[in-house]
Short mmCIF file of C-alpha atoms in Angstrom, two decimals:
data_model
loop_
_atom_site.label_atom_id
_atom_site.label_comp_id
_atom_site.label_asym_id
_atom_site.label_seq_id
_atom_site.Cartn_x
_atom_site.Cartn_y
_atom_site.Cartn_z
CA MET A 17 -161.73 -40.36 -26.88
CA ARG A 18 -163.19 -43.86 -27.50
CA THR A 19 -159.94 -45.49 -26.32
CA ARG A 20 -159.97 -43.35 -23.19
CA MET A 21 -163.56 -44.34 -22.41
CA ARG A 22 -162.67 -48.03 -22.81
CA ALA A 23 -160.11 -47.57 -20.06
CA TRP A 24 -162.83 -46.35 -17.73
CA THR A 25 -163.80 -48.74 -14.99
CA LEU A 26 -167.39 -49.85 -14.54
CA ARG A 27 -167.72 -47.65 -11.48
CA THR A 28 -166.49 -44.60 -13.42
CA ARG A 29 -168.98 -45.18 -16.23
CA ILE A 30 -171.92 -45.63 -13.87
CA VAL A 31 -170.90 -42.55 -11.87
CA ALA A 32 -170.61 -40.49 -15.08
CA LEU A 33 -174.05 -41.62 -16.28
CA CYS A 34 -175.70 -41.06 -12.93
CA GLY A 35 -173.95 -37.70 -12.56
CA ALA A 36 -175.23 -36.45 -15.91
CA ALA A 37 -178.74 -37.65 -15.14
CA GLY A 38 -178.50 -36.12 -11.69
CA LEU A 39 -177.53 -32.71 -13.08
CA VAL A 40 -180.48 -32.70 -15.47
CA LEU A 41 -182.88 -33.91 -12.81
CA GLY A 42 -181.44 -31.38 -10.36
CA GLY A 43 -182.13 -28.56 -12.80
CA LEU A 44 -185.65 -29.81 -13.33
CA GLY A 45 -186.01 -30.04 -9.55
CA VAL A 46 -185.04 -26.38 -9.12
CA VAL A 47 -187.52 -25.32 -11.80
CA ALA A 48 -190.16 -27.55 -10.23
CA ALA A 49 -189.50 -26.04 -6.79
CA ILE A 50 -189.87 -22.47 -8.15
CA THR A 51 -193.03 -23.44 -10.03
CA ALA A 52 -194.45 -25.21 -6.98
CA ALA A 53 -193.76 -22.16 -4.81
CA ALA A 54 -195.54 -19.94 -7.32
CA ASN A 55 -198.44 -22.37 -7.52
CA THR A 56 -198.68 -22.42 -3.74
CA GLN A 57 -198.72 -18.61 -3.67
CA GLN A 58 -201.46 -18.50 -6.29
CA VAL A 59 -203.58 -21.07 -4.48
CA ASP A 60 -203.04 -19.12 -1.26
CA ASP A 61 -204.25 -15.95 -3.05
CA ILE A 62 -207.44 -17.78 -4.01
CA LEU A 63 -208.09 -19.51 -0.70
CA ASP A 64 -206.61 -17.09 1.83
CA ARG A 65 -207.23 -13.71 0.18
CA ALA A 66 -209.67 -13.56 -2.74
CA THR A 67 -212.31 -15.90 -1.30
CA PRO A 68 -212.29 -14.33 2.22
CA MET A 69 -212.40 -10.82 0.70
CA ARG A 70 -215.33 -11.85 -1.50
CA ALA A 71 -217.19 -13.20 1.56
CA ALA A 72 -216.36 -10.02 3.52
CA GLY A 73 -217.76 -7.93 0.67
CA GLU A 74 -221.01 -9.87 0.75
CA THR A 75 -221.21 -9.40 4.51
CA LEU A 76 -220.46 -5.67 4.04
CA THR A 77 -223.39 -5.37 1.58
CA THR A 78 -225.67 -7.08 4.13
CA ALA A 79 -224.46 -4.72 6.86
CA LEU A 80 -225.25 -1.65 4.70
CA VAL A 81 -228.72 -2.99 3.87
CA ASP A 82 -229.32 -3.63 7.60
CA GLN A 83 -228.41 0.01 8.30
CA GLU A 84 -230.90 1.32 5.73
CA THR A 85 -233.60 -1.08 6.95
CA GLY A 86 -233.04 -0.04 10.55
CA VAL A 87 -233.25 3.69 9.72
CA ARG A 88 -236.45 3.27 7.68
CA GLY A 89 -238.07 1.12 10.39
CA TYR A 90 -237.19 3.77 12.99
CA ALA A 91 -238.68 6.48 10.73
CA ILE A 92 -241.95 4.52 10.50
CA THR A 93 -242.36 3.46 14.14
CA GLY A 94 -240.24 5.93 16.06
CA GLN A 95 -239.26 3.13 18.49
CA GLU A 96 -235.63 2.96 19.60
CA HIS A 97 -235.31 -0.82 19.35
CA ASN A 98 -235.84 -0.50 15.57
CA LEU A 99 -232.44 1.22 15.42
CA GLU A 100 -230.67 -1.97 16.56
CA PRO A 101 -230.15 -3.22 12.96
CA TYR A 102 -228.63 0.17 12.13
CA ARG A 103 -226.16 0.06 15.00
CA ASP A 104 -225.27 -3.60 14.41
CA GLY A 105 -224.85 -2.96 10.69
CA LEU A 106 -222.52 -0.01 11.42
CA ALA A 107 -220.32 -2.18 13.65
CA GLN A 108 -220.33 -4.97 11.09
CA GLU A 109 -219.42 -2.50 8.34
CA ASN A 110 -216.32 -1.35 10.22
CA LEU A 111 -215.35 -4.95 10.96
CA GLN A 112 -215.63 -6.11 7.35
CA ILE A 113 -213.76 -3.09 6.00
CA SER A 114 -210.94 -3.84 8.45
CA ARG A 115 -210.92 -7.48 7.36
CA ILE A 116 -210.71 -6.55 3.68
CA GLU A 117 -207.86 -4.15 4.41
CA GLY A 118 -206.04 -6.94 6.24
CA TYR A 119 -206.19 -9.19 3.18
CA LEU A 120 -204.85 -6.55 0.78
CA ASN A 121 -201.30 -6.57 -0.54
CA PRO A 122 -199.42 -3.51 -1.83
CA GLU A 123 -200.11 -4.54 -5.44
CA ASP A 124 -203.92 -4.61 -4.89
CA GLY A 125 -204.34 -0.92 -5.75
CA GLU A 126 -207.68 -1.22 -7.56
CA ILE A 127 -209.35 -3.09 -4.71
CA ARG A 128 -207.90 -0.66 -2.15
CA ALA A 129 -209.21 2.36 -4.14
CA ALA A 130 -212.66 0.75 -4.55
CA LEU A 131 -212.74 0.06 -0.81
CA GLU A 132 -211.98 3.73 -0.08
CA VAL A 133 -214.86 4.74 -2.38
CA VAL A 134 -217.19 2.39 -0.49
CA ARG A 135 -216.07 3.80 2.84
CA ASP A 136 -216.48 7.43 1.65
CA ARG A 137 -219.92 6.83 0.17
CA ALA A 138 -221.06 4.99 3.31
CA VAL A 139 -219.95 7.96 5.42
CA ALA A 140 -221.65 10.36 2.97
CA TRP A 141 -224.91 8.39 3.04
CA ARG A 142 -225.02 8.35 6.83
CA ALA A 143 -224.22 12.09 6.95
CA ALA A 144 -226.75 13.04 4.27
CA MET A 145 -229.56 10.60 4.98
CA ALA A 146 -229.34 8.31 8.01
CA GLU A 147 -228.27 10.67 10.80
CA PRO A 148 -230.56 13.58 9.72
CA LEU A 149 -233.49 11.16 9.49
CA ILE A 150 -232.84 9.91 13.03
CA GLN A 151 -232.71 13.49 14.31
CA THR A 152 -235.95 14.32 12.47
CA VAL A 153 -237.80 11.45 14.17
CA ARG A 154 -236.55 12.53 17.57
CA SER A 155 -237.34 16.23 17.06
CA GLU A 156 -240.36 16.39 14.68
CA GLY A 157 -241.87 12.89 14.74
CA THR A 158 -242.37 10.03 12.33
CA GLU A 159 -244.58 11.89 9.82
CA ALA A 160 -241.87 14.48 9.14
CA ALA A 161 -239.29 11.71 8.84
CA GLN A 162 -241.42 9.82 6.31
CA GLN A 163 -241.93 13.01 4.34
CA ARG A 164 -238.16 13.49 4.25
CA ILE A 165 -237.67 9.93 2.98
CA GLU A 166 -240.13 10.51 0.12
CA GLU A 167 -238.41 13.75 -0.86
CA SER A 168 -234.80 12.46 -0.71
CA GLY A 169 -235.25 9.08 -2.49
CA THR A 170 -232.62 6.32 -2.60
CA ARG A 171 -229.97 7.81 -4.88
CA GLU A 172 -227.18 7.99 -2.27
CA PHE A 173 -227.72 4.41 -1.08
CA ASP A 174 -227.87 3.11 -4.68
CA GLU A 175 -224.52 4.75 -5.34
CA LEU A 176 -223.14 3.10 -2.21
CA ARG A 177 -224.29 -0.33 -3.31
CA ALA A 178 -222.86 0.30 -6.78
CA ALA A 179 -219.48 1.09 -5.20
CA VAL A 180 -219.61 -2.20 -3.29
CA GLU A 181 -220.36 -4.06 -6.52
CA VAL A 182 -217.39 -2.38 -8.22
CA MET A 183 -215.14 -3.52 -5.36
CA GLN A 184 -216.52 -7.04 -5.60
CA GLY A 185 -215.79 -7.00 -9.34
CA HIS A 186 -212.13 -6.14 -8.67
CA ILE A 187 -211.98 -8.96 -6.11
CA LEU A 188 -213.40 -11.38 -8.69
CA GLU A 189 -210.77 -10.21 -11.18
CA LEU A 190 -208.03 -10.94 -8.60
CA ARG A 191 -209.46 -14.38 -8.00
CA ALA A 192 -209.69 -15.11 -11.75
CA ARG A 193 -206.07 -14.00 -12.33
CA SER A 194 -204.86 -16.20 -9.46
CA ALA A 195 -206.86 -19.18 -10.73
CA ASP A 196 -205.44 -18.78 -14.27
CA ALA A 197 -201.91 -18.50 -12.92
CA ALA A 198 -202.45 -21.59 -10.72
CA ARG A 199 -203.66 -23.59 -13.72
CA ASP A 200 -200.65 -22.48 -15.76
CA SER A 201 -198.21 -23.45 -13.00
CA SER A 202 -199.98 -26.83 -12.59
CA ARG A 203 -199.53 -27.49 -16.32
CA ALA A 204 -195.87 -26.55 -15.97
CA MET A 205 -195.50 -28.96 -13.04
CA VAL A 206 -197.04 -31.77 -15.11
CA ALA A 207 -194.65 -31.02 -17.99
CA ILE A 208 -191.67 -31.06 -15.60
CA GLU A 209 -192.80 -34.40 -14.13
CA ILE A 210 -193.17 -35.91 -17.61
CA ALA A 211 -189.70 -34.68 -18.56
CA ALA A 212 -188.24 -36.12 -15.34
CA ALA A 213 -189.96 -39.47 -15.99
CA VAL A 214 -188.57 -39.58 -19.53
CA ILE A 215 -185.06 -38.81 -18.27
CA ILE A 216 -185.34 -41.50 -15.55
CA LEU A 217 -186.59 -44.08 -18.06
CA PHE A 218 -183.82 -43.20 -20.50
CA THR A 219 -181.19 -43.39 -17.75
CA GLY A 220 -182.56 -46.71 -16.49
CA ALA A 221 -182.61 -48.25 -19.97
CA PHE A 222 -179.08 -47.06 -20.70
CA LEU A 223 -177.89 -48.33 -17.32
CA LEU A 224 -179.46 -51.76 -17.98
CA LEU A 225 -177.73 -51.89 -21.37
CA LEU A 226 -174.44 -50.86 -19.77
CA LEU A 227 -174.77 -53.49 -17.04
CA ASP A 228 -175.63 -56.18 -19.59
CA ARG A 229 -172.64 -55.43 -21.84
CA LEU A 230 -170.12 -54.70 -19.10
CA VAL A 231 -171.29 -56.92 -16.21
CA SER A 232 -173.77 -59.67 -17.04
CA ARG A 233 -172.11 -61.10 -20.17
CA PRO A 234 -168.53 -60.96 -18.87
CA ILE A 235 -169.56 -62.45 -15.52
CA LEU A 236 -171.48 -65.28 -17.21
CA ASP A 237 -168.42 -66.06 -19.33
CA LEU A 238 -166.17 -65.94 -16.26
CA ALA A 239 -168.65 -68.12 -14.33
CA GLY A 240 -168.52 -70.73 -17.10
CA GLN A 241 -164.76 -70.92 -16.83
CA VAL A 242 -165.00 -71.18 -13.03
CA ARG A 243 -167.51 -74.03 -13.33
CA GLN A 244 -165.08 -75.94 -15.53
CA VAL A 245 -162.42 -75.54 -12.84
CA ALA A 246 -164.92 -76.56 -10.15
CA ALA A 247 -165.70 -79.70 -12.18
CA GLY A 248 -162.07 -80.83 -11.73
CA ASP A 249 -160.12 -79.07 -14.48
CA TYR A 250 -157.75 -77.30 -12.06
CA ASP A 251 -155.14 -76.67 -14.80
CA ARG A 252 -157.45 -74.49 -16.92
CA HIS A 253 -156.25 -70.87 -17.18
CA ILE A 254 -158.99 -68.32 -16.37
CA GLU A 255 -159.03 -65.05 -18.33
CA SER A 256 -161.48 -62.29 -19.27
CA ARG A 257 -162.39 -61.94 -22.94
CA TYR A 258 -163.81 -58.43 -22.39
CA SER A 259 -161.97 -55.12 -22.09
CA SER A 260 -163.40 -53.89 -18.80
CA PRO A 261 -160.45 -53.27 -16.41
CA ASP A 262 -162.55 -54.43 -13.46
CA LEU A 263 -163.31 -57.82 -14.96
CA VAL A 264 -159.76 -58.30 -16.26
CA GLY A 265 -158.50 -57.77 -12.72
CA LEU A 266 -161.22 -60.09 -11.34
CA ALA A 267 -160.23 -62.83 -13.79
CA GLU A 268 -156.59 -62.52 -12.75
CA ASP A 269 -157.55 -62.73 -9.06
CA VAL A 270 -159.73 -65.80 -9.66
CA ASP A 271 -156.94 -67.47 -11.62
CA ARG A 272 -154.47 -66.84 -8.78
CA MET A 273 -157.03 -68.33 -6.39
CA ARG A 274 -157.30 -71.37 -8.71
CA GLN A 275 -153.56 -71.83 -8.62
CA GLN A 276 -153.53 -71.54 -4.83
CA ILE A 277 -156.38 -74.05 -4.51
CA ALA A 278 -154.66 -76.48 -6.85
CA SER A 279 -151.41 -76.23 -4.90
CA GLU A 280 -153.15 -76.80 -1.56
CA LEU A 281 -155.59 -79.47 -2.70
CA SER A 282 -153.20 -82.32 -2.03
CA GLU A 283 -152.52 -80.99 1.45
CA VAL A 284 -156.27 -80.75 2.11
CA ARG A 285 -156.76 -84.35 1.03
CA GLU A 286 -154.00 -85.51 3.34
CA ALA A 287 -155.47 -83.44 6.18
CA ARG A 288 -158.91 -84.92 5.53
CA GLN A 289 -157.52 -88.42 5.78
CA GLN A 290 -155.89 -87.52 9.08
CA VAL A 291 -159.13 -85.98 10.36
CA GLU A 292 -161.08 -89.09 9.38
CA TRP A 293 -158.58 -91.27 11.24
CA ILE A 294 -158.77 -89.01 14.32
CA ASN A 295 -162.59 -89.10 14.18
CA GLN A 296 -162.52 -92.87 14.12
CA GLN A 297 -160.22 -92.89 17.16
CA LEU A 298 -162.48 -90.40 18.97
CA GLN A 299 -165.57 -92.43 18.15
CA SER A 300 -163.89 -95.56 19.50
CA GLN A 301 -162.87 -93.73 22.67
CA ALA A 302 -166.40 -92.32 23.08
CA GLU A 303 -167.90 -95.78 22.74
CA GLU A 304 -165.37 -97.11 25.24
CA LEU A 305 -166.15 -94.27 27.66
CA THR A 306 -169.88 -94.88 27.32
CA ARG A 307 -169.40 -98.57 27.99
CA SER A 308 -167.13 -97.80 30.94
CA ASN A 309 -169.69 -95.38 32.45
CA ARG A 310 -172.46 -97.92 31.97
CA ASP A 311 -170.38 -100.65 33.59
CA LEU A 312 -169.45 -98.29 36.44
CA GLU A 313 -173.08 -97.41 37.12
CA GLN A 314 -174.02 -101.08 36.99
CA PHE A 315 -171.17 -101.91 39.36
CA ALA A 316 -172.24 -99.20 41.81
CA TYR A 317 -175.82 -100.43 41.70
CA VAL A 318 -174.93 -104.12 42.08
CA ALA A 319 -172.30 -103.47 44.75
CA SER A 320 -174.58 -101.30 46.84
CA HIS A 321 -177.50 -103.70 46.33
CA ASP A 322 -175.43 -106.76 47.30
CA LEU A 323 -174.11 -104.99 50.39
CA GLN A 324 -177.63 -104.56 51.74
CA GLU A 325 -178.10 -108.13 52.96
CA PRO A 326 -174.86 -108.58 55.01
CA LEU A 327 -175.16 -105.03 56.29
CA ARG A 328 -178.70 -105.68 57.51
CA LYS A 329 -177.44 -108.75 59.33
CA VAL A 330 -174.61 -106.78 60.95
CA ALA A 331 -176.98 -104.00 61.99
CA SER A 332 -179.60 -106.48 63.28
CA PHE A 333 -177.14 -108.45 65.38
CA CYS A 334 -175.53 -105.28 66.72
CA GLN A 335 -178.95 -104.05 67.79
CA LEU A 336 -179.70 -107.45 69.41
CA LEU A 337 -176.42 -107.24 71.32
CA GLN A 338 -177.29 -103.71 72.40
CA ARG A 339 -180.77 -104.66 73.64
CA ARG A 340 -179.77 -107.94 75.34
CA TYR A 341 -176.43 -107.06 76.94
CA ALA A 342 -176.83 -103.33 77.57
CA GLY A 343 -175.76 -102.62 81.17
CA GLN A 344 -174.49 -106.21 81.76
CA MET A 345 -170.94 -105.44 80.65
CA ASP A 346 -168.69 -102.52 81.45
CA GLU A 347 -169.30 -99.01 80.12
CA ARG A 348 -166.69 -99.33 77.40
CA ALA A 349 -168.36 -102.45 75.97
CA ASP A 350 -171.68 -100.58 75.76
CA GLN A 351 -169.86 -97.73 74.00
CA TYR A 352 -168.30 -100.12 71.47
CA ILE A 353 -171.64 -101.73 70.75
CA GLY A 354 -173.16 -98.26 70.28
CA PHE A 355 -170.39 -97.36 67.83
CA ALA A 356 -171.07 -100.54 65.87
CA VAL A 357 -174.83 -99.89 65.73
CA ASP A 358 -174.31 -96.27 64.68
CA GLY A 359 -171.73 -97.24 62.02
CA ALA A 360 -174.01 -99.92 60.58
CA GLN A 361 -176.98 -97.56 60.42
CA ARG A 362 -174.87 -94.81 58.83
CA MET A 363 -173.56 -97.36 56.30
CA GLN A 364 -177.14 -98.32 55.46
CA ARG A 365 -178.04 -94.69 54.87
CA LEU A 366 -174.98 -94.22 52.63
CA ILE A 367 -175.83 -97.31 50.58
CA ASN A 368 -179.49 -96.28 50.26
CA ASP A 369 -178.45 -92.81 49.10
CA LEU A 370 -175.97 -94.32 46.66
CA LEU A 371 -178.71 -96.58 45.28
CA ALA A 372 -181.01 -93.58 44.88
CA PHE A 373 -178.23 -91.67 43.14
CA SER A 374 -177.46 -94.54 40.75
CA ARG A 375 -181.14 -95.07 39.87
CA ILE A 376 -181.54 -91.50 38.54
CA GLY A 377 -181.88 -91.79 34.78
CA ARG A 378 -181.78 -95.61 34.85
CA LEU A 379 -185.21 -96.44 36.20
CA THR A 380 -187.44 -94.05 34.30
CA THR A 381 -191.20 -93.69 34.08
CA GLY A 382 -191.02 -91.32 31.08
CA PHE A 383 -191.50 -87.59 30.88
CA THR A 384 -194.98 -86.15 31.41
CA ASP A 385 -196.45 -82.70 32.03
CA VAL A 386 -195.77 -81.93 35.71
CA ASP A 387 -197.45 -79.05 37.54
CA LEU A 388 -194.83 -77.78 39.99
CA ASN A 389 -197.53 -76.24 42.18
CA LYS A 390 -198.92 -79.73 42.89
CA VAL A 391 -195.37 -81.03 43.43
CA LEU A 392 -194.70 -78.31 46.02
CA ALA A 393 -197.97 -79.06 47.78
CA GLU A 394 -196.92 -82.73 48.11
CA VAL A 395 -193.40 -81.77 49.25
CA LYS A 396 -194.79 -79.38 51.83
CA SER A 397 -197.03 -82.15 53.18
CA GLN A 398 -194.06 -84.56 53.46
CA LEU A 399 -191.80 -82.02 55.23
CA GLU A 400 -194.46 -80.61 57.55
CA PRO A 401 -193.35 -82.77 60.54
CA ARG A 402 -189.74 -81.59 60.10
CA ALA A 403 -190.66 -77.94 59.54
CA GLY A 404 -191.91 -77.27 63.04
CA GLU A 405 -194.05 -74.40 64.22
CA GLY A 406 -193.37 -70.97 62.77
CA ALA A 407 -191.76 -72.30 59.58
CA GLU A 408 -192.90 -70.74 56.31
CA ILE A 409 -192.75 -72.53 52.96
CA SER A 410 -194.31 -70.56 50.11
CA TRP A 411 -194.13 -70.38 46.33
CA SER A 412 -195.59 -68.41 43.46
CA GLY A 413 -195.50 -68.32 39.66
CA LEU A 414 -194.51 -71.97 39.25
CA PRO A 415 -195.12 -73.41 35.76
CA THR A 416 -196.01 -76.76 34.30
CA VAL A 417 -192.89 -78.44 32.89
CA GLU A 418 -192.01 -81.71 31.17
CA GLY A 419 -190.27 -84.23 33.40
CA GLU A 420 -190.59 -87.14 35.81
CA GLU A 421 -192.79 -86.19 38.74
CA PRO A 422 -191.07 -88.54 41.30
CA LEU A 423 -187.65 -87.10 40.47
CA LEU A 424 -188.89 -83.49 40.61
CA THR A 425 -190.50 -84.28 43.97
CA THR A 426 -187.17 -85.67 45.23
CA LEU A 427 -185.47 -82.53 43.91
CA PHE A 428 -187.62 -80.17 45.98
CA VAL A 429 -187.59 -82.49 49.03
CA ASN A 430 -183.78 -82.29 49.10
CA LEU A 431 -183.62 -78.52 48.54
CA ILE A 432 -186.34 -77.56 51.03
CA GLY A 433 -185.15 -80.25 53.47
CA ASN A 434 -181.67 -78.68 53.47
CA SER A 435 -183.23 -75.26 54.13
CA LEU A 436 -185.10 -76.69 57.14
CA LYS A 437 -182.03 -78.60 58.37
CA PHE A 438 -179.54 -75.72 58.16
CA ARG A 439 -181.74 -73.19 59.93
CA ARG A 440 -180.39 -70.52 62.27
CA PRO A 441 -180.90 -71.14 66.00
CA ASP A 442 -184.07 -69.58 67.42
CA VAL A 443 -185.08 -68.22 63.96
CA PRO A 444 -188.13 -69.77 62.25
CA PRO A 445 -187.08 -71.00 58.80
CA VAL A 446 -188.52 -69.17 55.76
CA VAL A 447 -188.28 -70.86 52.34
CA ARG A 448 -189.45 -69.07 49.19
CA ILE A 449 -189.65 -70.76 45.76
CA THR A 450 -190.11 -68.56 42.67
CA ALA A 451 -189.82 -69.06 38.90
CA GLN A 452 -189.21 -66.68 36.02
CA PRO A 453 -189.31 -67.42 32.25
CA GLN A 454 -186.02 -66.90 30.44
CA GLY A 455 -186.21 -67.70 26.73
CA ARG A 456 -187.11 -71.37 26.28
CA GLU A 457 -186.54 -72.38 29.90
CA TRP A 458 -187.72 -71.57 33.41
CA HIS A 459 -185.33 -70.17 36.01
CA VAL A 460 -186.36 -71.54 39.44
CA ASN A 461 -184.96 -70.09 42.67
CA VAL A 462 -185.11 -71.67 46.15
CA ARG A 463 -184.18 -69.10 48.82
CA ASP A 464 -184.05 -69.47 52.61
CA ASN A 465 -182.96 -67.51 55.69
CA GLY A 466 -180.70 -70.18 57.17
CA ILE A 467 -176.99 -70.27 57.93
CA GLY A 468 -176.07 -69.99 54.25
CA ILE A 469 -173.13 -71.41 52.28
CA GLU A 470 -169.74 -69.74 51.90
CA ALA A 471 -168.77 -68.65 48.38
CA GLU A 472 -165.63 -70.85 48.46
CA PHE A 473 -167.85 -73.96 48.69
CA ALA A 474 -170.11 -72.99 45.75
CA ASP A 475 -168.91 -75.93 43.61
CA LYS A 476 -168.06 -78.37 46.39
CA VAL A 477 -171.63 -78.60 47.73
CA PHE A 478 -172.81 -80.41 44.56
CA VAL A 479 -170.14 -83.15 44.79
CA ILE A 480 -171.31 -86.53 46.10
CA PHE A 481 -170.58 -87.28 49.80
CA GLN A 482 -169.11 -83.80 50.39
CA ARG A 483 -169.94 -82.34 53.78
CA LEU A 484 -169.30 -78.82 55.07
CA HIS A 485 -170.08 -79.60 58.73
CA ALA A 486 -169.23 -82.32 61.24
CA ARG A 487 -171.56 -85.35 61.49
CA ASP A 488 -172.48 -84.55 65.07
CA ALA A 489 -173.55 -80.99 64.07
CA TYR A 490 -175.95 -81.89 61.24
CA GLU A 491 -177.28 -85.29 60.21
CA GLY A 492 -177.13 -86.61 56.68
CA THR A 493 -174.75 -88.27 54.23
CA GLY A 494 -173.77 -85.26 52.08
CA ILE A 495 -175.40 -86.60 48.92
CA GLY A 496 -178.57 -84.46 48.80
CA LEU A 497 -177.27 -81.65 46.55
CA ALA A 498 -175.43 -84.19 44.36
CA ILE A 499 -178.81 -85.86 43.76
CA VAL A 500 -180.31 -82.42 43.02
CA LYS A 501 -177.58 -81.73 40.44
CA LYS A 502 -178.04 -85.11 38.74
CA ILE A 503 -181.85 -84.71 38.57
CA VAL A 504 -181.56 -81.21 37.08
CA GLU A 505 -179.00 -82.32 34.50
CA TYR A 506 -181.14 -85.38 33.67
CA HIS A 507 -183.93 -82.91 32.81
CA GLY A 508 -181.59 -80.91 30.58
CA GLY A 509 -181.01 -78.02 33.00
CA ARG A 510 -178.18 -76.63 35.12
CA VAL A 511 -177.90 -75.80 38.82
CA TRP A 512 -175.74 -73.27 40.66
CA LEU A 513 -175.40 -71.47 43.99
CA ASP A 514 -176.05 -67.73 44.13
CA VAL A 515 -173.27 -66.35 46.34
CA ASP A 516 -174.40 -62.72 46.16
CA VAL A 517 -177.04 -62.94 48.88
CA ALA A 518 -176.85 -61.12 52.20
CA GLU A 519 -178.53 -63.85 54.26
CA GLY A 520 -179.27 -67.54 53.94
CA ALA A 521 -178.76 -69.72 50.85
CA SER A 522 -180.07 -69.17 47.33
CA ILE A 523 -179.96 -72.11 44.90
CA ASN A 524 -180.98 -71.68 41.26
CA PHE A 525 -181.71 -74.24 38.58
CA THR A 526 -183.32 -74.30 35.13
CA LEU A 527 -185.97 -76.54 33.59
CA ALA A 528 -187.00 -76.62 29.94
CA ALA A 529 -190.33 -74.93 29.15
CA LEU A 530 -193.12 -76.86 27.44
CA PRO A 531 -193.05 -76.43 23.63
CA GLY A 532 -195.36 -73.51 22.74
CA ALA A 533 -196.42 -73.00 26.36
CA GLU A 534 -197.07 -69.50 27.69
CA ALA A 535 -195.44 -68.40 30.95
CA LEU A 536 -197.89 -68.21 33.79
CA GLU A 537 -198.95 -64.66 34.67
CA SER A 538 -199.33 -65.54 38.30
CA ALA A 539 -199.83 -68.48 40.62
CA GLU A 540 -201.62 -68.77 43.89
CA ASP A 541 -199.32 -68.30 46.88
CA VAL A 542 -199.42 -71.12 49.40
CA GLY A 543 -199.78 -70.28 53.09
CA THR A 544 -197.37 -70.77 55.96
CA THR A 545 -196.89 -74.01 57.87
#
């Protein structure tokens, strides 16, 4: 038997121990449930039967006394209102007898018999004393009624009260028996709880001993061997010095893992060397790419800046030619001069936009707290001449964010300016700017009712110098949304076009929220221009 138990796994031993303890505790639980049900029944007998019956008996005694008092008062005065206690007492008597009967169980024979005696004696007293006395007052007067009272005495009523006291005694006996039984069942419940606690403590102590001998010590020994392997002794064989089948199998699995690790260690070292070499190459390429981007930005800035002076001269002289010789040569010469002036001016605008684009992120004033409501007020003031009558620019719920106020102003000038530029003919432009908190950033939406942007151009519109319309249809260089994208990305956000709108254009972008800042509940809407 001992050899068979040694072959048991740890799980089998714990299940056997817990199963035995569970059976014992289950049996105690059944006994406790039966005892608790009996205790509940006994407490219910005290609270819901014996006590209410006792109170009903007291009320019944009062009702009988009221009947006697009412009859005697009527015999003395002969006035009908003195019979009110008698009538009320009679009604109360019937009510209390009915209540007591409702509380009785089939095994309450003594109380039921005593109640019948009370009822019979009450009927006998009214038949022998109360009703004849009332008739005497009505037929012969109060003196004859008083004479009858003196002759008859109080024997019948005393017997009635004695019967009530006997019934009350039986009720008290019922209450005492229920109280004794409740105390006995409570003591039994306490004994069951003590026994259950002892069994739980015994099971817990035995389980701790079992875990220490079969789990803690073997695992500590196995952990020591594993630490020696982890320290570099990969040739050490790992084995379990204890007889538990679980730990023997675990030791074998760990030893196989050790062998696998030892066989693959050289490959890992070679792979690490290759990874380190690749990381060095990537770092060199990243540094080269950073330097190339910096040189490219510097080249764009210098090239565009150096082009300004000769371009200004070309534009100035073309304009001088146009003013001085306009109308003095043939029509084609005037047209050529006009083309030259227009080309020079357009080239100036392209270079200025390219300079503005290259300056983003290079010439910085540092991030500060920027109230977008104030930014929109400034943008609205700048664009008011372009908006025209009937245009509506409004916003609500805009937060305070961290950024560069000049760049954020340029951002909204380009977005709202595009909405005003690409308006529908004969339709007043409506531009609505809203913001919603999403996690640690703000989601800002600029929506208009203009001509909109086709879904196929959703990515193209943010590319520098990309135009969707001919130059003679709409003015501009096609760099506005590219500037918007660069400003948003410089502030750590992202920008995209919402193509699922029925009318107009809807551009969304995100800005980081202030650390620890609460989202604004509401913001004051700005009126229409």
